[in-house]
Amino acid sequence: DTGVSQNPRHKITKRGQNVTFRCDPISEHNRLYWYRQTLGQGPEFLTYFQNEAQLEKSRLLSDRFSAERPKGSFSTLEIQRTEQGDSAMYLCASSSDRYYEQYFGPGTRLTVT
Amino acid sequence: QKEVEQNSGPLSVPEGAIASLNCTYSDRGSQSFFWYRQYSGKSPELIMSIYSNGDKEDGRFTAQLNKASQYVSLLIRDSQPSDSATYLCAGGPYNNNDMRFGAGTRLTVKP
């Protein structure tokens, strides 16, 4: 079963450092989404790709955040100059063109010290 | 007003009872609704999707959608302790196909 995978699963970094996360979607899914989730809240939408095109970015995605999906397969999310407020679970999900059901990966838990 | 709202709970039911989880949404243009289950420290797991008015049943789970009232619910019959989790309601699409999530309702099923 090749579900959505994310790496790393955990990341601890010092404030001011840059971090990069990777997401590999379900192979036949063209759509890929990034969300951020903090304790006691539902996932908050960050950005969305259809194939390699980034079609939407939330206003939550400050200039320090950038996401890519260069060949329409895996995606990376980079956070520059991390802040303590960036500590959260970063979730990736994918879906097909035909159905809206999104399937989540295991997430990357980021802790900024 | 948030796009999708849920009662934060917590909700506690005895084993074998019916658990009822509710969700409202603000955008009448929303077409698709989903229920996810999330265990502590884990990522959300899709358990139900519903697109049309009425009920949709899958095993012990029944999703209900009422577009006129902008209301979605999830019923869990014969609740088991393993159903104890946070249940997230999601709706969409918004803008370019993204979903909006509620804050989740924490359910505890007591043996």
PDB file of C-alpha atoms in Angstrom:
ATOM      1  CA  ASP A   1       0.000   0.000   0.000  1.00  0.00           C
ATOM      2  CA  THR A   2       1.720   3.175  -1.176  1.00  0.00           C
ATOM      3  CA  GLY A   3      -0.014   5.850   0.848  1.00  0.00           C
ATOM      4  CA  VAL A   4       1.180   9.395   1.387  1.00  0.00           C
ATOM      5  CA  SER A   5       4.601   9.512   2.987  1.00  0.00           C
ATOM      6  CA  GLN A   6       6.339  12.414   4.708  1.00  0.00           C
ATOM      7  CA  ASN A   7       9.888  12.947   5.873  1.00  0.00           C
ATOM      8  CA  PRO A   8      11.201  13.601   8.380  1.00  0.00           C
ATOM      9  CA  ARG A   9       8.600  12.547  10.933  1.00  0.00           C
ATOM     10  CA  HIS A  10      10.065  14.787  13.602  1.00  0.00           C
ATOM     11  CA  LYS A  11      12.280  17.840  13.379  1.00  0.00           C
ATOM     12  CA  ILE A  12      13.744  19.879  16.206  1.00  0.00           C
ATOM     13  CA  THR A  13      15.463  23.077  15.179  1.00  0.00           C
ATOM     14  CA  LYS A  14      16.704  26.256  16.744  1.00  0.00           C
ATOM     15  CA  ARG A  15      14.980  29.537  16.065  1.00  0.00           C
ATOM     16  CA  GLY A  16      16.354  31.208  12.979  1.00  0.00           C
ATOM     17  CA  GLN A  17      17.323  28.011  11.184  1.00  0.00           C
ATOM     18  CA  ASN A  18      15.811  26.855   7.897  1.00  0.00           C
ATOM     19  CA  VAL A  19      13.963  23.558   7.607  1.00  0.00           C
ATOM     20  CA  THR A  20      12.648  21.565   4.654  1.00  0.00           C
ATOM     21  CA  PHE A  21      10.014  18.862   4.656  1.00  0.00           C
ATOM     22  CA  ARG A  22       9.218  16.374   1.923  1.00  0.00           C
ATOM     23  CA  CYS A  23       5.927  14.812   0.894  1.00  0.00           C
ATOM     24  CA  ASP A  24       5.424  11.917  -1.519  1.00  0.00           C
ATOM     25  CA  PRO A  25       1.741  11.646  -2.516  1.00  0.00           C
ATOM     26  CA  ILE A  26      -0.203   8.582  -3.594  1.00  0.00           C
ATOM     27  CA  SER A  27       1.260   7.832  -7.008  1.00  0.00           C
ATOM     28  CA  GLU A  28      -1.839   8.362  -9.136  1.00  0.00           C
ATOM     29  CA  HIS A  29      -2.929  11.559  -7.345  1.00  0.00           C
ATOM     30  CA  ASN A  30      -2.407  14.831  -9.194  1.00  0.00           C
ATOM     31  CA  ARG A  31      -3.433  17.103  -6.351  1.00  0.00           C
ATOM     32  CA  LEU A  32      -1.261  17.776  -3.316  1.00  0.00           C
ATOM     33  CA  TYR A  33      -2.044  19.885  -0.273  1.00  0.00           C
ATOM     34  CA  TRP A  34      -0.092  21.185   2.705  1.00  0.00           C
ATOM     35  CA  TYR A  35      -1.761  21.891   6.047  1.00  0.00           C
ATOM     36  CA  ARG A  36      -0.560  22.979   9.455  1.00  0.00           C
ATOM     37  CA  GLN A  37      -2.146  21.730  12.656  1.00  0.00           C
ATOM     38  CA  THR A  38      -1.620  22.966  16.198  1.00  0.00           C
ATOM     39  CA  LEU A  39      -2.876  21.349  19.387  1.00  0.00           C
ATOM     40  CA  GLY A  40      -6.646  21.405  19.725  1.00  0.00           C
ATOM     41  CA  GLN A  41      -7.237  22.792  16.249  1.00  0.00           C
ATOM     42  CA  GLY A  42      -8.189  21.292  12.935  1.00  0.00           C
ATOM     43  CA  PRO A  43      -5.749  21.350  10.040  1.00  0.00           C
ATOM     44  CA  GLU A  44      -5.295  24.806   8.486  1.00  0.00           C
ATOM     45  CA  PHE A  45      -4.835  24.975   4.740  1.00  0.00           C
ATOM     46  CA  LEU A  46      -1.466  26.324   3.578  1.00  0.00           C
ATOM     47  CA  THR A  47      -1.133  25.628  -0.131  1.00  0.00           C
ATOM     48  CA  TYR A  48      -2.312  23.426  -2.992  1.00  0.00           C
ATOM     49  CA  PHE A  49      -0.720  22.012  -6.142  1.00  0.00           C
ATOM     50  CA  GLN A  50      -2.304  20.513  -9.186  1.00  0.00           C
ATOM     51  CA  ASN A  51       0.504  18.627 -10.873  1.00  0.00           C
ATOM     52  CA  GLU A  52       3.451  21.035 -10.713  1.00  0.00           C
ATOM     53  CA  ALA A  53       1.349  24.212 -10.585  1.00  0.00           C
ATOM     54  CA  GLN A  54       0.857  25.912  -7.224  1.00  0.00           C
ATOM     55  CA  LEU A  55      -2.731  27.110  -7.582  1.00  0.00           C
ATOM     56  CA  GLU A  56      -3.433  28.582  -4.188  1.00  0.00           C
ATOM     57  CA  LYS A  57      -1.610  29.888  -1.160  1.00  0.00           C
ATOM     58  CA  SER A  58      -3.218  30.782   2.131  1.00  0.00           C
ATOM     59  CA  ARG A  59      -2.526  34.141   3.687  1.00  0.00           C
ATOM     60  CA  LEU A  60      -1.145  32.055   6.553  1.00  0.00           C
ATOM     61  CA  LEU A  61       1.790  31.258   4.269  1.00  0.00           C
ATOM     62  CA  SER A  62       4.148  34.130   5.020  1.00  0.00           C
ATOM     63  CA  ASP A  63       7.143  35.038   2.885  1.00  0.00           C
ATOM     64  CA  ARG A  64       9.240  32.708   5.026  1.00  0.00           C
ATOM     65  CA  PHE A  65       7.336  29.724   3.685  1.00  0.00           C
ATOM     66  CA  SER A  66       7.819  28.317   0.212  1.00  0.00           C
ATOM     67  CA  ALA A  67       6.567  25.144  -1.395  1.00  0.00           C
ATOM     68  CA  GLU A  68       7.510  23.409  -4.615  1.00  0.00           C
ATOM     69  CA  ARG A  69       6.429  20.425  -6.623  1.00  0.00           C
ATOM     70  CA  PRO A  70       8.957  20.511  -9.432  1.00  0.00           C
ATOM     71  CA  LYS A  71       7.954  17.478 -11.466  1.00  0.00           C
ATOM     72  CA  GLY A  72       4.405  17.073 -10.307  1.00  0.00           C
ATOM     73  CA  SER A  73       5.366  14.199  -8.030  1.00  0.00           C
ATOM     74  CA  PHE A  74       6.867  14.858  -4.596  1.00  0.00           C
ATOM     75  CA  SER A  75       6.646  18.246  -2.919  1.00  0.00           C
ATOM     76  CA  THR A  76       8.833  20.160  -0.494  1.00  0.00           C
ATOM     77  CA  LEU A  77       7.846  22.775   2.065  1.00  0.00           C
ATOM     78  CA  GLU A  78      10.617  25.062   3.296  1.00  0.00           C
ATOM     79  CA  ILE A  79      10.439  27.385   6.262  1.00  0.00           C
ATOM     80  CA  GLN A  80      13.160  30.001   6.463  1.00  0.00           C
ATOM     81  CA  ARG A  81      14.254  31.734   9.664  1.00  0.00           C
ATOM     82  CA  THR A  82      12.023  29.574  11.823  1.00  0.00           C
ATOM     83  CA  GLU A  83      10.174  31.103  14.761  1.00  0.00           C
ATOM     84  CA  GLN A  84       8.761  29.444  17.845  1.00  0.00           C
ATOM     85  CA  GLY A  85       5.270  30.048  16.489  1.00  0.00           C
ATOM     86  CA  ASP A  86       6.089  27.729  13.595  1.00  0.00           C
ATOM     87  CA  SER A  87       6.045  24.756  15.971  1.00  0.00           C
ATOM     88  CA  ALA A  88       3.228  22.544  14.731  1.00  0.00           C
ATOM     89  CA  MET A  89       2.389  19.371  12.856  1.00  0.00           C
ATOM     90  CA  TYR A  90       2.798  19.862   9.115  1.00  0.00           C
ATOM     91  CA  LEU A  91       0.480  17.607   7.167  1.00  0.00           C
ATOM     92  CA  CYS A  92       0.511  16.688   3.521  1.00  0.00           C
ATOM     93  CA  ALA A  93      -2.506  15.247   1.723  1.00  0.00           C
ATOM     94  CA  SER A  94      -3.230  14.162  -1.827  1.00  0.00           C
ATOM     95  CA  SER A  95      -6.296  13.536  -3.951  1.00  0.00           C
ATOM     96  CA  SER A  96      -7.197  12.546  -7.473  1.00  0.00           C
ATOM     97  CA  ASP A  97      -8.657  14.869 -10.076  1.00  0.00           C
ATOM     98  CA  ARG A  98     -11.976  13.094  -9.978  1.00  0.00           C
ATOM     99  CA  TYR A  99     -12.703  12.857  -6.263  1.00  0.00           C
ATOM    100  CA  TYR A 100     -12.237  15.402  -3.525  1.00  0.00           C
ATOM    101  CA  GLU A 101     -11.330  12.881  -0.842  1.00  0.00           C
ATOM    102  CA  GLN A 102      -7.954  13.848   0.554  1.00  0.00           C
ATOM    103  CA  TYR A 103      -5.677  11.270   2.145  1.00  0.00           C
ATOM    104  CA  PHE A 104      -3.161  12.435   4.685  1.00  0.00           C
ATOM    105  CA  GLY A 105       0.400  11.410   5.326  1.00  0.00           C
ATOM    106  CA  PRO A 106       1.704  10.789   8.854  1.00  0.00           C
ATOM    107  CA  GLY A 107       2.835  14.396   9.236  1.00  0.00           C
ATOM    108  CA  THR A 108       6.067  16.096  10.253  1.00  0.00           C
ATOM    109  CA  ARG A 109       6.145  17.418  13.788  1.00  0.00           C
ATOM    110  CA  LEU A 110       8.280  20.562  13.986  1.00  0.00           C
ATOM    111  CA  THR A 111       9.592  21.897  17.278  1.00  0.00           C
ATOM    112  CA  VAL A 112      11.385  25.230  17.234  1.00  0.00           C
ATOM    113  CA  THR A 113      13.435  25.898  20.358  1.00  0.00           C
TER     114      THR A 113
ATOM    115  CA  GLN B   1     -17.494  33.152  11.373  1.00  0.00           C
ATOM    116  CA  LYS B   2     -15.370  30.128  10.556  1.00  0.00           C
ATOM    117  CA  GLU B   3     -16.284  28.220   7.420  1.00  0.00           C
ATOM    118  CA  VAL B   4     -16.803  24.950   9.307  1.00  0.00           C
ATOM    119  CA  GLU B   5     -17.780  24.790  12.958  1.00  0.00           C
ATOM    120  CA  GLN B   6     -18.039  21.865  15.329  1.00  0.00           C
ATOM    121  CA  ASN B   7     -18.944  21.502  18.963  1.00  0.00           C
ATOM    122  CA  SER B   8     -15.551  21.103  20.574  1.00  0.00           C
ATOM    123  CA  GLY B   9     -16.911  18.698  23.180  1.00  0.00           C
ATOM    124  CA  PRO B  10     -15.626  16.646  24.754  1.00  0.00           C
ATOM    125  CA  LEU B  11     -18.347  14.089  24.158  1.00  0.00           C
ATOM    126  CA  SER B  12     -18.503  11.011  26.343  1.00  0.00           C
ATOM    127  CA  VAL B  13     -20.740   8.005  25.680  1.00  0.00           C
ATOM    128  CA  PRO B  14     -20.883   4.522  27.202  1.00  0.00           C
ATOM    129  CA  GLU B  15     -19.781   1.525  25.192  1.00  0.00           C
ATOM    130  CA  GLY B  16     -22.557   0.297  22.903  1.00  0.00           C
ATOM    131  CA  ALA B  17     -24.342   3.667  22.742  1.00  0.00           C
ATOM    132  CA  ILE B  18     -24.829   5.910  19.709  1.00  0.00           C
ATOM    133  CA  ALA B  19     -22.423   8.833  19.437  1.00  0.00           C
ATOM    134  CA  SER B  20     -23.721  11.860  17.543  1.00  0.00           C
ATOM    135  CA  LEU B  21     -21.286  14.432  16.171  1.00  0.00           C
ATOM    136  CA  ASN B  22     -22.435  17.647  14.544  1.00  0.00           C
ATOM    137  CA  CYS B  23     -21.015  20.209  12.169  1.00  0.00           C
ATOM    138  CA  THR B  24     -22.292  23.376  10.476  1.00  0.00           C
ATOM    139  CA  TYR B  25     -20.851  25.251   7.527  1.00  0.00           C
ATOM    140  CA  SER B  26     -21.209  28.785   6.284  1.00  0.00           C
ATOM    141  CA  ASP B  27     -20.714  28.570   2.507  1.00  0.00           C
ATOM    142  CA  ARG B  28     -23.846  27.438   0.688  1.00  0.00           C
ATOM    143  CA  GLY B  29     -21.657  26.680  -2.321  1.00  0.00           C
ATOM    144  CA  SER B  30     -19.914  23.839  -0.508  1.00  0.00           C
ATOM    145  CA  GLN B  31     -20.584  20.553  -2.233  1.00  0.00           C
ATOM    146  CA  SER B  32     -18.473  17.950  -0.485  1.00  0.00           C
ATOM    147  CA  PHE B  33     -18.218  16.994   3.148  1.00  0.00           C
ATOM    148  CA  PHE B  34     -15.945  14.616   4.966  1.00  0.00           C
ATOM    149  CA  TRP B  35     -15.465  13.126   8.376  1.00  0.00           C
ATOM    150  CA  TYR B  36     -11.974  12.293   9.553  1.00  0.00           C
ATOM    151  CA  ARG B  37     -10.917  10.433  12.665  1.00  0.00           C
ATOM    152  CA  GLN B  38      -7.704  11.509  14.373  1.00  0.00           C
ATOM    153  CA  TYR B  39      -6.094   9.587  17.180  1.00  0.00           C
ATOM    154  CA  SER B  40      -3.831  11.515  19.518  1.00  0.00           C
ATOM    155  CA  GLY B  41      -0.479  12.201  17.894  1.00  0.00           C
ATOM    156  CA  LYS B  42      -1.570  10.748  14.544  1.00  0.00           C
ATOM    157  CA  SER B  43      -2.718  12.266  11.276  1.00  0.00           C
ATOM    158  CA  PRO B  44      -6.373  12.458  10.165  1.00  0.00           C
ATOM    159  CA  GLU B  45      -7.888   9.317   8.649  1.00  0.00           C
ATOM    160  CA  LEU B  46     -10.803   9.628   6.226  1.00  0.00           C
ATOM    161  CA  ILE B  47     -13.810   7.635   7.409  1.00  0.00           C
ATOM    162  CA  MET B  48     -16.792   9.075   5.495  1.00  0.00           C
ATOM    163  CA  SER B  49     -17.535  11.343   2.562  1.00  0.00           C
ATOM    164  CA  ILE B  50     -20.967  12.684   1.629  1.00  0.00           C
ATOM    165  CA  TYR B  51     -22.008  14.788  -1.336  1.00  0.00           C
ATOM    166  CA  SER B  52     -25.818  14.598  -1.487  1.00  0.00           C
ATOM    167  CA  ASN B  53     -28.618  15.440   0.898  1.00  0.00           C
ATOM    168  CA  GLY B  54     -29.689  12.548   3.075  1.00  0.00           C
ATOM    169  CA  ASP B  55     -27.978   9.698   4.822  1.00  0.00           C
ATOM    170  CA  LYS B  56     -24.995   7.591   3.856  1.00  0.00           C
ATOM    171  CA  GLU B  57     -24.223   4.468   5.830  1.00  0.00           C
ATOM    172  CA  ASP B  58     -20.965   2.547   6.067  1.00  0.00           C
ATOM    173  CA  GLY B  59     -20.870  -0.151   8.701  1.00  0.00           C
ATOM    174  CA  ARG B  60     -21.411   1.430  12.102  1.00  0.00           C
ATOM    175  CA  PHE B  61     -21.063   4.947  10.679  1.00  0.00           C
ATOM    176  CA  THR B  62     -23.840   7.087   9.183  1.00  0.00           C
ATOM    177  CA  ALA B  63     -23.199  10.520   7.734  1.00  0.00           C
ATOM    178  CA  GLN B  64     -26.109  12.909   7.292  1.00  0.00           C
ATOM    179  CA  LEU B  65     -26.166  16.022   5.134  1.00  0.00           C
ATOM    180  CA  ASN B  66     -28.796  18.746   5.094  1.00  0.00           C
ATOM    181  CA  LYS B  67     -27.791  21.461   2.634  1.00  0.00           C
ATOM    182  CA  ALA B  68     -30.813  23.633   3.380  1.00  0.00           C
ATOM    183  CA  SER B  69     -29.787  23.845   7.032  1.00  0.00           C
ATOM    184  CA  GLN B  70     -26.044  23.748   6.199  1.00  0.00           C
ATOM    185  CA  TYR B  71     -25.636  20.899   8.625  1.00  0.00           C
ATOM    186  CA  VAL B  72     -23.609  17.703   8.587  1.00  0.00           C
ATOM    187  CA  SER B  73     -23.593  14.992  11.215  1.00  0.00           C
ATOM    188  CA  LEU B  74     -21.925  11.674  11.941  1.00  0.00           C
ATOM    189  CA  LEU B  75     -23.577   8.910  13.917  1.00  0.00           C
ATOM    190  CA  ILE B  76     -21.516   6.062  15.336  1.00  0.00           C
ATOM    191  CA  ARG B  77     -23.626   3.080  16.368  1.00  0.00           C
ATOM    192  CA  ASP B  78     -22.520   0.505  18.920  1.00  0.00           C
ATOM    193  CA  SER B  79     -19.671   2.762  20.014  1.00  0.00           C
ATOM    194  CA  GLN B  80     -16.478   0.988  21.034  1.00  0.00           C
ATOM    195  CA  PRO B  81     -13.598   2.208  23.198  1.00  0.00           C
ATOM    196  CA  SER B  82     -11.460   2.089  20.035  1.00  0.00           C
ATOM    197  CA  ASP B  83     -13.688   4.838  18.590  1.00  0.00           C
ATOM    198  CA  SER B  84     -12.276   7.232  21.185  1.00  0.00           C
ATOM    199  CA  ALA B  85     -10.590   9.921  19.096  1.00  0.00           C
ATOM    200  CA  THR B  86     -11.067  13.430  17.758  1.00  0.00           C
ATOM    201  CA  TYR B  87     -13.484  13.616  14.834  1.00  0.00           C
ATOM    202  CA  LEU B  88     -12.878  16.333  12.267  1.00  0.00           C
ATOM    203  CA  CYS B  89     -15.548  17.655   9.915  1.00  0.00           C
ATOM    204  CA  ALA B  90     -14.338  19.123   6.629  1.00  0.00           C
ATOM    205  CA  GLY B  91     -16.152  20.819   3.773  1.00  0.00           C
ATOM    206  CA  GLY B  92     -15.375  22.287   0.403  1.00  0.00           C
ATOM    207  CA  PRO B  93     -14.256  22.964  -2.148  1.00  0.00           C
ATOM    208  CA  TYR B  94     -13.180  26.512  -1.443  1.00  0.00           C
ATOM    209  CA  ASN B  95     -11.305  28.519  -4.013  1.00  0.00           C
ATOM    210  CA  ASN B  96      -9.167  25.995  -5.858  1.00  0.00           C
ATOM    211  CA  ASN B  97     -10.359  22.758  -4.342  1.00  0.00           C
ATOM    212  CA  ASP B  98      -9.055  23.079  -0.823  1.00  0.00           C
ATOM    213  CA  MET B  99     -11.094  22.041   2.185  1.00  0.00           C
ATOM    214  CA  ARG B 100     -11.798  23.772   5.461  1.00  0.00           C
ATOM    215  CA  PHE B 101     -11.721  21.836   8.701  1.00  0.00           C
ATOM    216  CA  GLY B 102     -13.572  22.302  11.927  1.00  0.00           C
ATOM    217  CA  ALA B 103     -11.635  22.272  15.178  1.00  0.00           C
ATOM    218  CA  GLY B 104     -12.771  18.721  15.909  1.00  0.00           C
ATOM    219  CA  THR B 105     -14.877  17.031  18.574  1.00  0.00           C
ATOM    220  CA  ARG B 106     -13.136  14.769  21.048  1.00  0.00           C
ATOM    221  CA  LEU B 107     -15.099  11.590  21.660  1.00  0.00           C
ATOM    222  CA  THR B 108     -14.515   9.258  24.585  1.00  0.00           C
ATOM    223  CA  VAL B 109     -16.252   5.884  24.698  1.00  0.00           C
ATOM    224  CA  LYS B 110     -16.242   4.489  28.218  1.00  0.00           C
ATOM    225  CA  PRO B 111     -16.190   0.702  28.740  1.00  0.00           C
TER     226      PRO B 111
END
